[in-house]
Amino acid sequence: MEISAPRGTKDILPDSSGHWRYVEETAREVCRAFGYNEIRTPVFEHTELFLRGIGETTDIVQKEMYTFEDKGGRSITLRPENTAGTVRAYLEHKLYGESQPVKLYYIGPMFRYDKPQAGRFRQFHQFGIEAIGSPGPAVDVEIIIAAVEFFRRLGLKDLDLFVNSVGCPKCRPVYRARLQDALRDKLGEFCEDCRSRFERNPLRILDCKHEKCGQLSQGAPRMGDCLCDECRDHFAGLQALLAAAGVPYRLNPRLVRGLDYYTKTAFEIQYPPLGAQSAVCGGGRYDGLLAELGGDPTPAIGYAIGLERVLLALEKQNLLPPADKAIAVFVAAVGDQARAPAFRLAAELRRAGLACEMDYMNRGLKAQLKQANRYPARFVAIIGEDEAANDKVTLKNMQTGEQQLVDAGQVEQKIRAEMGD
RNA sequence: GUGGCUGUGGUGAAGUGGUUAACACGCCGGAUUGUGGCUCCGGUACUCGAGGGUUCGAUCCCCUCCAGUCACCCCA
């Protein structure tokens, strides 16, 4: 064995592709119920889109992007997330001409050059939704409820919803400055990471896992105390609606999003047993992004759900659906003369819409029955020399063990009659 | 990117510095001639992750690399 899949990528094999389909279908059903329509954008975009959209100073842009030059000399990047691409498509195709808000969802692979770990891959899949055009907070609550509903339908338990407001371009700089002022004289005592974050992204310091840093930032001003009137009202409205909808949530003033475009509402849904990669859903409002990408100022909000992590959570809670390989009929041929009639019967049954299998390994009858049993098959249609000569089929019900000789042309209706449909 | 742990057949897993590396599952075949799910029997491992080194000799000792995993980091 020499060639293997690139690091951080994974083959989804038949034994688990059914799980993926189940999760994706659940996502699509929820989107239909909430009025979100699918959008499919390219897996690669001009690098520039992400530089401007996600922010040049973010970790994603600085060290996690798959960027390359194509043969035309363009700088191309495999999408590390899909909000930027979705917004780009919204602007490019002038979806602002449709009734607002425009509600979109996507499911697909994303790419980040991270060090792989359980729940963290270089190619991973996200299901995300974006609502563009409404300032909220009603849509904010709607998309959160959509996420909650998605998890509810899957049966997942023990999820925690955290919400926060990260302010807007009016109040965040004010808060940022106040925070820096409060931390400045103690800066030397913070960890190395925090010291480097001080200028670049001081809000992250509040998120630091180091106990020392946590203590040092204890008395620091909180974003909540510095929100401008508009942001404060918005945040209050969000919480009122969440409460009205009966959605349990927790405030987390330290919740910060890693992408520059977020404003006001920020939220995250976690499943703690996943350990370090416990965030299964993360999102928030990005009122500044459309203008940043050259559009008219337009409010918007969205989130992304990591499907690998959802699958991990489902596995932990034993909620993955069992594989369903059951078929209606297995056509067993015995002897050379039976081969052609068996093929013909299988083709007819399949054309009639019955799931049908047969042997391709020249196995004996016993082995074919064993094979049929494995699927399992409801019926086995046995064709040997006698049957082939008389245009008959021995039809065996695998549950009762009963078998009868029937005309080859009547196999389908016999099966349908016995299956009761 | 930093640090810890792990790497034996398709899968789960024992094991030893030295002839034919357990076991279980799976898969294939058989248990009188064309009949399954149970049972029994048999079969199924060119490199014990890769490449070097130590040694008379290494799958078990050392180094490097690769991969997985956990924490940090980041995030979905």
CSV table of C-alpha atoms (C1' of nucleotides) in Angstrom, one decimal:
chain,number,residue,atom,x,y,z
A,1,MET,CA,0.0,0.0,0.0
A,2,GLU,CA,1.7,3.2,-1.1
A,3,ILE,CA,-0.9,5.7,-2.3
A,4,SER,CA,-3.2,7.0,0.4
A,5,ALA,CA,-5.7,9.8,0.6
A,6,PRO,CA,-4.0,13.2,1.5
A,7,ARG,CA,-3.7,14.0,5.1
A,8,GLY,CA,-6.8,15.3,6.7
A,9,THR,CA,-9.1,13.9,4.0
A,10,LYS,CA,-11.4,11.0,4.3
A,11,ASP,CA,-13.2,8.6,2.0
A,12,ILE,CA,-16.8,8.2,2.7
A,13,LEU,CA,-17.4,4.5,2.1
A,14,PRO,CA,-20.6,2.6,1.5
A,15,ASP,CA,-20.9,1.7,5.1
A,16,SER,CA,-21.2,5.3,6.1
A,17,SER,CA,-22.5,7.1,3.1
A,18,GLY,CA,-26.0,6.2,4.2
A,19,HIS,CA,-25.4,8.2,7.4
A,20,TRP,CA,-24.3,11.2,5.4
A,21,ARG,CA,-27.4,11.0,3.2
A,22,TYR,CA,-29.6,10.8,6.3
A,23,VAL,CA,-28.0,13.9,7.9
A,24,GLU,CA,-28.1,15.8,4.6
A,25,GLU,CA,-31.7,14.9,3.9
A,26,THR,CA,-32.6,16.0,7.4
A,27,ALA,CA,-30.9,19.4,6.7
A,28,ARG,CA,-32.8,19.7,3.5
A,29,GLU,CA,-36.1,19.0,5.1
A,30,VAL,CA,-35.5,21.6,7.8
A,31,CYS,CA,-34.6,24.1,5.2
A,32,ARG,CA,-37.7,23.4,3.3
A,33,ALA,CA,-39.8,23.9,6.4
A,34,PHE,CA,-38.1,27.2,7.1
A,35,GLY,CA,-38.2,28.5,3.6
A,36,TYR,CA,-34.5,28.3,2.7
A,37,ASN,CA,-33.5,27.4,-0.8
A,38,GLU,CA,-30.3,25.7,-1.9
A,39,ILE,CA,-27.4,27.5,-3.5
A,40,ARG,CA,-24.4,25.8,-4.9
A,41,THR,CA,-21.3,27.9,-5.4
A,42,PRO,CA,-17.8,26.8,-6.7
A,43,VAL,CA,-15.5,25.1,-4.3
A,44,PHE,CA,-12.8,27.6,-5.3
A,45,GLU,CA,-12.9,31.3,-5.6
A,46,HIS,CA,-10.6,34.2,-6.2
A,47,THR,CA,-8.3,34.5,-3.2
A,48,GLU,CA,-9.2,38.1,-3.0
A,49,LEU,CA,-12.7,37.3,-2.0
A,50,PHE,CA,-11.5,35.6,1.2
A,51,LEU,CA,-8.9,38.2,1.9
A,52,ARG,CA,-11.6,40.9,1.9
A,53,GLY,CA,-14.4,38.8,3.2
A,54,ILE,CA,-12.9,36.9,6.1
A,55,GLY,CA,-10.2,39.4,7.0
A,56,GLU,CA,-6.5,39.4,6.3
A,57,THR,CA,-5.5,39.1,10.0
A,58,THR,CA,-7.6,36.1,10.8
A,59,ASP,CA,-6.0,32.7,11.3
A,60,ILE,CA,-8.0,31.2,8.5
A,61,VAL,CA,-6.5,33.6,6.0
A,62,GLN,CA,-3.1,33.8,7.5
A,63,LYS,CA,-2.3,30.1,7.8
A,64,GLU,CA,-5.1,27.8,6.8
A,65,MET,CA,-6.0,28.5,3.2
A,66,TYR,CA,-5.3,26.2,0.2
A,67,THR,CA,-4.1,28.9,-2.2
A,68,PHE,CA,-2.5,28.3,-5.6
A,69,GLU,CA,-2.0,30.0,-8.9
A,70,ASP,CA,-3.9,28.6,-11.8
A,71,LYS,CA,-2.5,28.3,-15.3
A,72,GLY,CA,-3.8,31.7,-16.1
A,73,GLY,CA,-1.9,33.3,-13.4
A,74,ARG,CA,-4.9,33.9,-11.1
A,75,SER,CA,-4.6,33.4,-7.4
A,76,ILE,CA,-7.2,30.8,-6.5
A,77,THR,CA,-8.3,29.5,-3.1
A,78,LEU,CA,-10.3,26.4,-2.1
A,79,ARG,CA,-13.1,27.8,0.0
A,80,PRO,CA,-12.4,27.6,3.7
A,81,GLU,CA,-16.1,28.5,4.4
A,82,ASN,CA,-19.0,29.4,2.3
A,83,THR,CA,-20.5,32.7,3.5
A,84,ALA,CA,-18.1,34.8,1.4
A,85,GLY,CA,-18.9,32.7,-1.7
A,86,THR,CA,-22.7,32.9,-1.0
A,87,VAL,CA,-22.6,36.6,-0.6
A,88,ARG,CA,-20.5,37.0,-3.7
A,89,ALA,CA,-23.1,35.0,-5.7
A,90,TYR,CA,-25.9,37.1,-4.1
A,91,LEU,CA,-24.2,40.3,-5.3
A,92,GLU,CA,-23.1,38.9,-8.7
A,93,HIS,CA,-26.6,37.7,-9.6
A,94,LYS,CA,-28.3,40.6,-8.1
A,95,LEU,CA,-30.5,38.6,-5.8
A,96,TYR,CA,-31.2,41.8,-3.9
A,97,GLY,CA,-33.8,42.2,-6.7
A,98,GLU,CA,-35.9,39.5,-5.1
A,99,SER,CA,-38.1,39.8,-2.1
A,100,GLN,CA,-36.1,40.2,1.0
A,101,PRO,CA,-34.6,38.6,3.0
A,102,VAL,CA,-33.1,36.1,0.6
A,103,LYS,CA,-32.9,32.8,2.4
A,104,LEU,CA,-30.2,30.4,1.2
A,105,TYR,CA,-28.6,27.2,2.4
A,106,TYR,CA,-25.7,25.1,1.2
A,107,ILE,CA,-24.1,21.7,1.9
A,108,GLY,CA,-20.7,20.9,0.7
A,109,PRO,CA,-17.0,20.5,1.3
A,110,MET,CA,-14.7,23.2,2.7
A,111,PHE,CA,-10.9,23.2,2.9
A,112,ARG,CA,-8.6,24.4,5.7
A,113,TYR,CA,-5.0,23.6,6.2
A,114,ASP,CA,-5.2,22.6,9.8
A,115,LYS,CA,-3.4,19.9,11.7
A,116,PRO,CA,-5.9,17.1,11.6
A,117,GLN,CA,-7.5,15.7,14.7
A,118,ALA,CA,-10.8,14.0,15.5
A,119,GLY,CA,-13.5,16.3,14.4
A,120,ARG,CA,-11.1,18.5,12.4
A,121,PHE,CA,-10.2,17.8,8.8
A,122,ARG,CA,-8.6,19.5,5.9
A,123,GLN,CA,-11.5,18.7,3.7
A,124,PHE,CA,-14.7,18.8,5.8
A,125,HIS,CA,-18.3,19.4,5.1
A,126,GLN,CA,-20.6,22.1,6.3
A,127,PHE,CA,-24.3,22.6,6.1
A,128,GLY,CA,-25.0,26.3,6.4
A,129,ILE,CA,-27.7,28.8,6.0
A,130,GLU,CA,-27.7,32.5,5.2
A,131,ALA,CA,-30.5,35.1,5.5
A,132,ILE,CA,-29.6,38.2,3.6
A,133,GLY,CA,-31.4,41.5,3.7
A,134,SER,CA,-33.1,41.7,7.1
A,135,PRO,CA,-31.6,43.6,10.1
A,136,GLY,CA,-33.2,41.3,12.6
A,137,PRO,CA,-33.4,40.3,15.3
A,138,ALA,CA,-36.3,38.2,14.1
A,139,VAL,CA,-34.3,36.4,11.4
A,140,ASP,CA,-31.5,36.0,13.9
A,141,VAL,CA,-33.8,34.0,16.1
A,142,GLU,CA,-35.3,32.2,13.1
A,143,ILE,CA,-32.0,30.7,12.0
A,144,ILE,CA,-31.1,29.7,15.5
A,145,ILE,CA,-34.3,27.9,15.8
A,146,ALA,CA,-33.7,26.3,12.4
A,147,ALA,CA,-30.4,24.9,13.8
A,148,VAL,CA,-32.0,23.8,17.0
A,149,GLU,CA,-34.7,22.1,14.9
A,150,PHE,CA,-32.1,20.3,12.8
A,151,PHE,CA,-30.5,18.9,15.9
A,152,ARG,CA,-33.8,18.0,17.4
A,153,ARG,CA,-34.9,16.0,14.3
A,154,LEU,CA,-31.6,14.1,14.5
A,155,GLY,CA,-32.4,13.4,18.1
A,156,LEU,CA,-29.2,14.9,19.5
A,157,LYS,CA,-29.2,15.8,23.2
A,158,ASP,CA,-27.0,17.7,25.6
A,159,LEU,CA,-26.3,20.6,23.2
A,160,ASP,CA,-25.5,24.0,24.6
A,161,LEU,CA,-26.5,27.2,22.8
A,162,PHE,CA,-24.3,30.2,23.6
A,163,VAL,CA,-25.1,33.7,22.4
A,164,ASN,CA,-23.4,37.0,22.6
A,165,SER,CA,-23.2,40.4,20.8
A,166,VAL,CA,-19.9,41.5,19.4
A,167,GLY,CA,-21.1,45.0,18.6
A,168,CYS,CA,-20.8,46.9,15.4
A,169,PRO,CA,-18.2,49.2,13.8
A,170,LYS,CA,-19.6,52.0,15.9
A,171,CYS,CA,-19.2,50.5,19.3
A,172,ARG,CA,-16.7,47.7,18.9
A,173,PRO,CA,-13.7,50.0,18.4
A,174,VAL,CA,-14.7,51.9,21.6
A,175,TYR,CA,-14.9,48.7,23.5
A,176,ARG,CA,-11.7,47.5,22.0
A,177,ALA,CA,-9.9,50.6,23.2
A,178,ARG,CA,-11.4,50.4,26.6
A,179,LEU,CA,-10.3,46.7,26.9
A,180,GLN,CA,-6.8,47.5,25.8
A,181,ASP,CA,-6.6,50.3,28.3
A,182,ALA,CA,-7.7,48.0,31.0
A,183,LEU,CA,-5.2,45.3,30.2
A,184,ARG,CA,-2.3,47.4,29.1
A,185,ASP,CA,-0.4,47.7,32.4
A,186,LYS,CA,-0.8,43.9,33.1
A,187,LEU,CA,0.2,42.9,29.6
A,188,GLY,CA,3.5,41.5,30.6
A,189,GLU,CA,1.9,38.9,32.8
A,190,PHE,CA,-0.2,37.4,30.1
A,191,CYS,CA,0.8,34.4,28.0
A,192,GLU,CA,2.7,34.8,24.8
A,193,ASP,CA,-0.3,34.2,22.7
A,194,CYS,CA,-2.3,36.8,24.5
A,195,ARG,CA,0.5,39.4,24.2
A,196,SER,CA,0.5,38.9,20.5
A,197,ARG,CA,-3.3,39.1,20.4
A,198,PHE,CA,-3.3,42.4,22.2
A,199,GLU,CA,-2.9,44.5,19.1
A,200,ARG,CA,-4.3,42.2,16.5
A,201,ASN,CA,-7.4,40.9,18.2
A,202,PRO,CA,-7.7,41.9,21.9
A,203,LEU,CA,-11.2,40.4,22.2
A,204,ARG,CA,-9.6,37.0,21.9
A,205,ILE,CA,-7.7,37.5,25.1
A,206,LEU,CA,-11.0,37.0,27.0
A,207,ASP,CA,-11.3,33.6,25.4
A,208,CYS,CA,-7.8,32.4,26.5
A,209,LYS,CA,-7.8,29.0,28.2
A,210,HIS,CA,-4.9,29.8,30.4
A,211,GLU,CA,-6.0,30.1,34.0
A,212,LYS,CA,-3.7,33.0,34.7
A,213,CYS,CA,-4.9,35.0,31.7
A,214,GLY,CA,-8.5,34.3,32.8
A,215,GLN,CA,-7.8,35.8,36.2
A,216,LEU,CA,-5.9,38.7,34.8
A,217,SER,CA,-8.8,39.7,32.5
A,218,GLN,CA,-11.3,39.1,35.3
A,219,GLY,CA,-12.3,42.7,35.9
A,220,ALA,CA,-12.0,43.8,32.3
A,221,PRO,CA,-14.9,45.7,30.8
A,222,ARG,CA,-17.5,43.6,29.0
A,223,MET,CA,-18.7,44.1,25.5
A,224,GLY,CA,-22.2,44.0,26.8
A,225,ASP,CA,-21.5,47.2,28.8
A,226,CYS,CA,-20.2,49.0,25.8
A,227,LEU,CA,-22.7,48.3,23.2
A,228,CYS,CA,-24.2,51.3,21.4
A,229,ASP,CA,-27.9,51.9,21.7
A,230,GLU,CA,-28.7,50.1,18.4
A,231,CYS,CA,-26.7,47.0,19.3
A,232,ARG,CA,-28.1,46.9,22.8
A,233,ASP,CA,-31.6,47.0,21.5
A,234,HIS,CA,-30.9,44.4,19.0
A,235,PHE,CA,-29.4,42.1,21.5
A,236,ALA,CA,-32.2,42.6,23.9
A,237,GLY,CA,-34.7,41.9,21.1
A,238,LEU,CA,-32.8,38.7,20.3
A,239,GLN,CA,-33.0,37.5,23.8
A,240,ALA,CA,-36.7,38.4,24.2
A,241,LEU,CA,-37.6,36.4,21.1
A,242,LEU,CA,-35.5,33.4,22.1
A,243,ALA,CA,-37.3,33.4,25.4
A,244,ALA,CA,-40.6,33.7,23.7
A,245,ALA,CA,-39.8,30.8,21.4
A,246,GLY,CA,-38.8,28.7,24.4
A,247,VAL,CA,-35.2,28.2,23.2
A,248,PRO,CA,-32.9,27.6,26.1
A,249,TYR,CA,-29.7,29.5,25.7
A,250,ARG,CA,-26.8,30.9,27.8
A,251,LEU,CA,-25.1,34.2,27.5
A,252,ASN,CA,-21.4,34.0,27.0
A,253,PRO,CA,-19.8,37.4,27.0
A,254,ARG,CA,-16.5,35.8,26.0
A,255,LEU,CA,-17.8,34.3,22.9
A,256,VAL,CA,-15.9,35.7,19.9
A,257,ARG,CA,-16.0,34.7,16.3
A,258,GLY,CA,-12.8,34.1,14.4
A,259,LEU,CA,-13.9,35.8,11.3
A,260,ASP,CA,-13.7,39.6,10.9
A,261,TYR,CA,-17.1,40.0,9.3
A,262,TYR,CA,-19.2,39.3,12.3
A,263,THR,CA,-21.3,42.0,13.9
A,264,LYS,CA,-23.9,42.1,16.7
A,265,THR,CA,-25.3,38.6,17.1
A,266,ALA,CA,-22.7,35.8,17.6
A,267,PHE,CA,-23.7,32.3,18.6
A,268,GLU,CA,-22.3,28.8,18.9
A,269,ILE,CA,-23.8,25.4,19.6
A,270,GLN,CA,-21.6,23.0,21.4
A,271,TYR,CA,-21.6,19.3,22.2
A,272,PRO,CA,-19.0,19.1,25.0
A,273,PRO,CA,-18.2,15.4,24.7
A,274,LEU,CA,-16.5,16.1,21.4
A,275,GLY,CA,-13.7,17.6,23.4
A,276,ALA,CA,-11.6,20.3,21.9
A,277,GLN,CA,-13.7,20.3,18.7
A,278,SER,CA,-17.0,20.7,20.5
A,279,ALA,CA,-18.5,23.4,18.3
A,280,VAL,CA,-21.0,21.8,16.0
A,281,CYS,CA,-22.5,25.1,14.9
A,282,GLY,CA,-21.2,28.6,14.7
A,283,GLY,CA,-22.5,31.7,13.2
A,284,GLY,CA,-23.6,35.2,13.6
A,285,ARG,CA,-24.6,38.5,11.9
A,286,TYR,CA,-22.4,40.1,9.3
A,287,ASP,CA,-24.0,43.4,8.5
A,288,GLY,CA,-20.8,44.8,7.1
A,289,LEU,CA,-19.8,42.0,4.7
A,290,LEU,CA,-21.9,43.0,1.7
A,291,ALA,CA,-20.6,46.5,1.6
A,292,GLU,CA,-17.1,45.2,2.1
A,293,LEU,CA,-17.5,43.1,-1.0
A,294,GLY,CA,-18.7,46.0,-3.0
A,295,GLY,CA,-22.4,45.8,-2.6
A,296,ASP,CA,-24.9,48.2,-1.0
A,297,PRO,CA,-24.8,48.0,2.8
A,298,THR,CA,-27.1,45.0,3.5
A,299,PRO,CA,-27.7,43.3,6.8
A,300,ALA,CA,-27.3,39.5,6.9
A,301,ILE,CA,-26.9,36.6,9.2
A,302,GLY,CA,-25.9,33.0,8.9
A,303,TYR,CA,-24.2,30.0,10.4
A,304,ALA,CA,-22.4,26.8,9.5
A,305,ILE,CA,-22.8,23.3,11.0
A,306,GLY,CA,-19.9,20.9,10.8
A,307,LEU,CA,-21.3,17.7,9.5
A,308,GLU,CA,-18.3,15.5,10.5
A,309,ARG,CA,-18.9,16.7,14.1
A,310,VAL,CA,-22.6,16.1,13.8
A,311,LEU,CA,-21.9,12.5,12.7
A,312,LEU,CA,-19.5,12.1,15.6
A,313,ALA,CA,-22.1,13.3,18.0
A,314,LEU,CA,-24.7,11.0,16.5
A,315,GLU,CA,-22.4,8.1,16.8
A,316,LYS,CA,-21.7,8.9,20.5
A,317,GLN,CA,-25.4,9.0,21.2
A,318,ASN,CA,-26.1,5.9,19.1
A,319,LEU,CA,-28.4,7.7,16.8
A,320,LEU,CA,-27.1,6.6,13.4
A,321,PRO,CA,-29.7,4.8,11.3
A,322,PRO,CA,-28.9,1.2,10.6
A,323,ALA,CA,-27.9,0.3,7.1
A,324,ASP,CA,-30.7,-0.8,4.9
A,325,LYS,CA,-29.5,-3.1,2.2
A,326,ALA,CA,-32.7,-5.2,2.1
A,327,ILE,CA,-33.8,-6.2,-1.4
A,328,ALA,CA,-37.0,-7.8,-2.6
A,329,VAL,CA,-35.6,-10.7,-4.7
A,330,PHE,CA,-32.4,-12.6,-5.2
A,331,VAL,CA,-32.4,-14.5,-8.5
A,332,ALA,CA,-30.4,-17.7,-8.1
A,333,ALA,CA,-29.3,-19.6,-11.2
A,334,VAL,CA,-28.2,-23.2,-11.1
A,335,GLY,CA,-26.5,-24.6,-14.1
A,336,ASP,CA,-25.5,-23.1,-17.4
A,337,GLN,CA,-29.0,-23.4,-19.0
A,338,ALA,CA,-30.4,-21.3,-16.2
A,339,ARG,CA,-28.1,-18.4,-16.7
A,340,ALA,CA,-29.9,-16.6,-19.5
A,341,PRO,CA,-33.4,-17.0,-18.1
A,342,ALA,CA,-32.1,-15.7,-14.8
A,343,PHE,CA,-30.7,-12.6,-16.3
A,344,ARG,CA,-33.9,-12.0,-18.2
A,345,LEU,CA,-36.0,-12.4,-15.0
A,346,ALA,CA,-33.7,-10.1,-13.0
A,347,ALA,CA,-33.9,-7.4,-15.8
A,348,GLU,CA,-37.7,-7.7,-15.8
A,349,LEU,CA,-38.0,-7.4,-12.0
A,350,ARG,CA,-35.7,-4.4,-11.9
A,351,ARG,CA,-37.6,-2.8,-14.7
A,352,ALA,CA,-40.8,-3.3,-12.7
A,353,GLY,CA,-39.1,-1.4,-9.8
A,354,LEU,CA,-38.2,-4.3,-7.5
A,355,ALA,CA,-34.8,-4.2,-5.9
A,356,CYS,CA,-33.2,-7.3,-7.3
A,357,GLU,CA,-29.8,-9.0,-7.0
A,358,MET,CA,-28.1,-12.1,-8.4
A,359,ASP,CA,-24.9,-14.0,-8.3
A,360,TYR,CA,-21.9,-12.9,-10.4
A,361,MET,CA,-19.4,-15.3,-8.8
A,362,ASN,CA,-20.6,-18.7,-10.2
A,363,ARG,CA,-21.5,-19.8,-6.7
A,364,GLY,CA,-23.4,-23.0,-5.9
A,365,LEU,CA,-27.1,-22.7,-4.9
A,366,LYS,CA,-26.2,-23.0,-1.2
A,367,ALA,CA,-23.8,-20.1,-1.4
A,368,GLN,CA,-26.3,-18.1,-3.4
A,369,LEU,CA,-28.9,-18.5,-0.7
A,370,LYS,CA,-26.4,-17.5,1.9
A,371,GLN,CA,-25.7,-14.5,-0.2
A,372,ALA,CA,-29.4,-13.7,-0.5
A,373,ASN,CA,-29.7,-14.0,3.2
A,374,ARG,CA,-27.1,-11.4,3.9
A,375,TYR,CA,-28.9,-8.5,2.2
A,376,PRO,CA,-31.4,-9.7,3.3
A,377,ALA,CA,-33.7,-10.7,0.4
A,378,ARG,CA,-37.4,-11.2,1.0
A,379,PHE,CA,-37.6,-13.8,-1.8
A,380,VAL,CA,-35.3,-16.0,-3.8
A,381,ALA,CA,-36.2,-16.9,-7.4
A,382,ILE,CA,-34.5,-20.2,-8.1
A,383,ILE,CA,-34.0,-21.2,-11.7
A,384,GLY,CA,-32.4,-24.6,-12.5
A,385,GLU,CA,-32.5,-26.8,-15.5
A,386,ASP,CA,-36.1,-27.9,-14.9
A,387,GLU,CA,-37.4,-24.4,-14.4
A,388,ALA,CA,-35.4,-23.1,-17.4
A,389,ALA,CA,-36.8,-25.8,-19.6
A,390,ASN,CA,-40.4,-25.1,-18.6
A,391,ASP,CA,-40.2,-21.3,-18.3
A,392,LYS,CA,-40.9,-21.6,-14.6
A,393,VAL,CA,-39.4,-20.3,-11.4
A,394,THR,CA,-39.2,-21.7,-7.9
A,395,LEU,CA,-40.1,-18.8,-5.7
A,396,LYS,CA,-39.0,-19.1,-2.1
A,397,ASN,CA,-40.1,-16.9,0.7
A,398,MET,CA,-37.1,-16.4,2.8
A,399,GLN,CA,-39.1,-15.6,5.9
A,400,THR,CA,-41.4,-18.5,6.0
A,401,GLY,CA,-39.2,-20.9,4.0
A,402,GLU,CA,-42.2,-21.8,1.8
A,403,GLN,CA,-41.6,-22.2,-1.9
A,404,GLN,CA,-43.8,-22.6,-4.9
A,405,LEU,CA,-43.4,-23.2,-8.6
A,406,VAL,CA,-44.7,-20.3,-10.6
A,407,ASP,CA,-44.7,-19.1,-14.3
A,408,ALA,CA,-41.7,-16.9,-15.0
A,409,GLY,CA,-44.0,-14.2,-16.1
A,410,GLN,CA,-45.9,-14.1,-12.8
A,411,VAL,CA,-43.0,-13.7,-10.4
A,412,GLU,CA,-43.4,-10.0,-10.0
A,413,GLN,CA,-47.1,-10.1,-9.2
A,414,LYS,CA,-46.6,-13.1,-6.8
A,415,ILE,CA,-44.0,-11.2,-5.0
A,416,ARG,CA,-46.0,-8.0,-4.8
A,417,ALA,CA,-49.0,-10.0,-3.6
A,418,GLU,CA,-47.1,-11.6,-0.8
A,419,MET,CA,-45.4,-8.4,0.2
A,420,GLY,CA,-48.8,-6.9,0.4
A,421,ASP,CA,-48.5,-3.9,-1.8
B,1,G,C1',2.3,25.3,13.9
B,2,U,C1',3.8,23.2,19.4
B,3,G,C1',3.8,19.1,22.9
B,4,G,C1',2.1,13.8,24.7
B,5,C,C1',0.4,8.9,23.3
B,6,U,C1',-0.3,5.1,19.5
B,7,G,C1',0.7,2.3,14.6
B,8,U,C1',0.5,-6.2,14.4
B,9,G,C1',-3.9,-9.9,8.7
B,10,G,C1',-10.3,-6.8,5.7
B,11,U,C1',-11.9,-5.5,11.2
B,12,G,C1',-11.1,-6.0,16.7
B,13,A,C1',-7.2,-7.3,19.2
B,14,A,C1',-2.8,-11.0,22.1
B,15,G,C1',2.5,-11.6,21.8
B,16,U,C1',8.3,-12.5,22.0
B,17,G,C1',15.7,-10.1,20.8
B,18,G,C1',16.3,-15.9,17.6
B,19,U,C1',12.7,-22.4,14.1
B,20,U,C1',5.9,-22.6,11.1
B,21,A,C1',3.4,-14.5,15.0
B,22,A,C1',-2.2,-16.4,19.1
B,23,C,C1',-7.5,-15.7,19.3
B,24,A,C1',-12.3,-13.6,17.7
B,25,C,C1',-15.2,-11.5,13.7
B,26,G,C1',-15.4,-11.2,8.5
B,27,C,C1',-14.6,-13.4,3.8
B,28,C,C1',-14.2,-18.2,0.7
B,29,G,C1',-15.3,-23.5,0.7
B,30,G,C1',-17.2,-28.1,2.7
B,31,A,C1',-20.6,-31.4,6.2
B,32,U,C1',-23.6,-37.3,0.0
B,33,U,C1',-25.8,-35.4,-5.3
B,34,G,C1',-30.2,-28.0,-6.5
B,35,U,C1',-31.7,-24.7,-0.6
B,36,G,C1',-30.2,-20.0,3.6
B,37,G,C1',-30.2,-17.8,8.7
B,38,C,C1',-27.8,-22.2,14.0
B,39,U,C1',-23.7,-25.8,14.6
B,40,C,C1',-19.2,-28.3,13.1
B,41,C,C1',-14.7,-28.7,9.8
B,42,G,C1',-11.2,-26.5,6.6
B,43,G,C1',-9.0,-22.3,3.9
B,44,U,C1',-7.6,-17.1,3.9
B,45,A,C1',-1.0,-12.8,6.9
B,46,C,C1',5.3,-10.8,-0.6
B,47,U,C1',7.3,-5.5,4.2
B,48,C,C1',4.4,-6.9,12.1
B,49,G,C1',3.1,1.9,9.3
B,50,A,C1',7.8,3.5,6.0
B,51,G,C1',13.1,4.2,5.8
B,52,G,C1',17.6,3.9,8.3
B,53,G,C1',20.7,2.1,12.6
B,54,U,C1',22.4,-1.1,16.9
B,55,U,C1',23.0,-6.6,17.1
B,56,C,C1',25.5,-12.9,15.1
B,57,G,C1',20.0,-12.0,14.6
B,58,A,C1',14.6,-7.6,15.5
B,59,U,C1',7.9,-7.1,14.7
B,60,C,C1',9.6,-6.3,19.6
B,61,C,C1',16.0,-1.6,21.3
B,62,C,C1',17.5,3.6,19.0
B,63,C,C1',16.8,7.6,15.1
B,64,U,C1',14.1,9.9,11.2
B,65,C,C1',9.7,10.2,8.5
B,66,C,C1',4.5,9.2,7.7
B,67,A,C1',-0.3,8.5,9.7
B,68,G,C1',-3.9,8.5,13.6
B,69,U,C1',-5.2,10.3,18.3
B,70,C,C1',-5.3,13.8,22.8
B,71,A,C1',-4.2,18.7,24.6
B,72,C,C1',-2.7,23.7,23.0
B,73,C,C1',-4.1,26.7,19.0
B,74,C,C1',-8.1,27.5,15.8
B,75,C,C1',-12.9,26.5,14.5
B,76,A,C1',-17.5,23.7,12.0
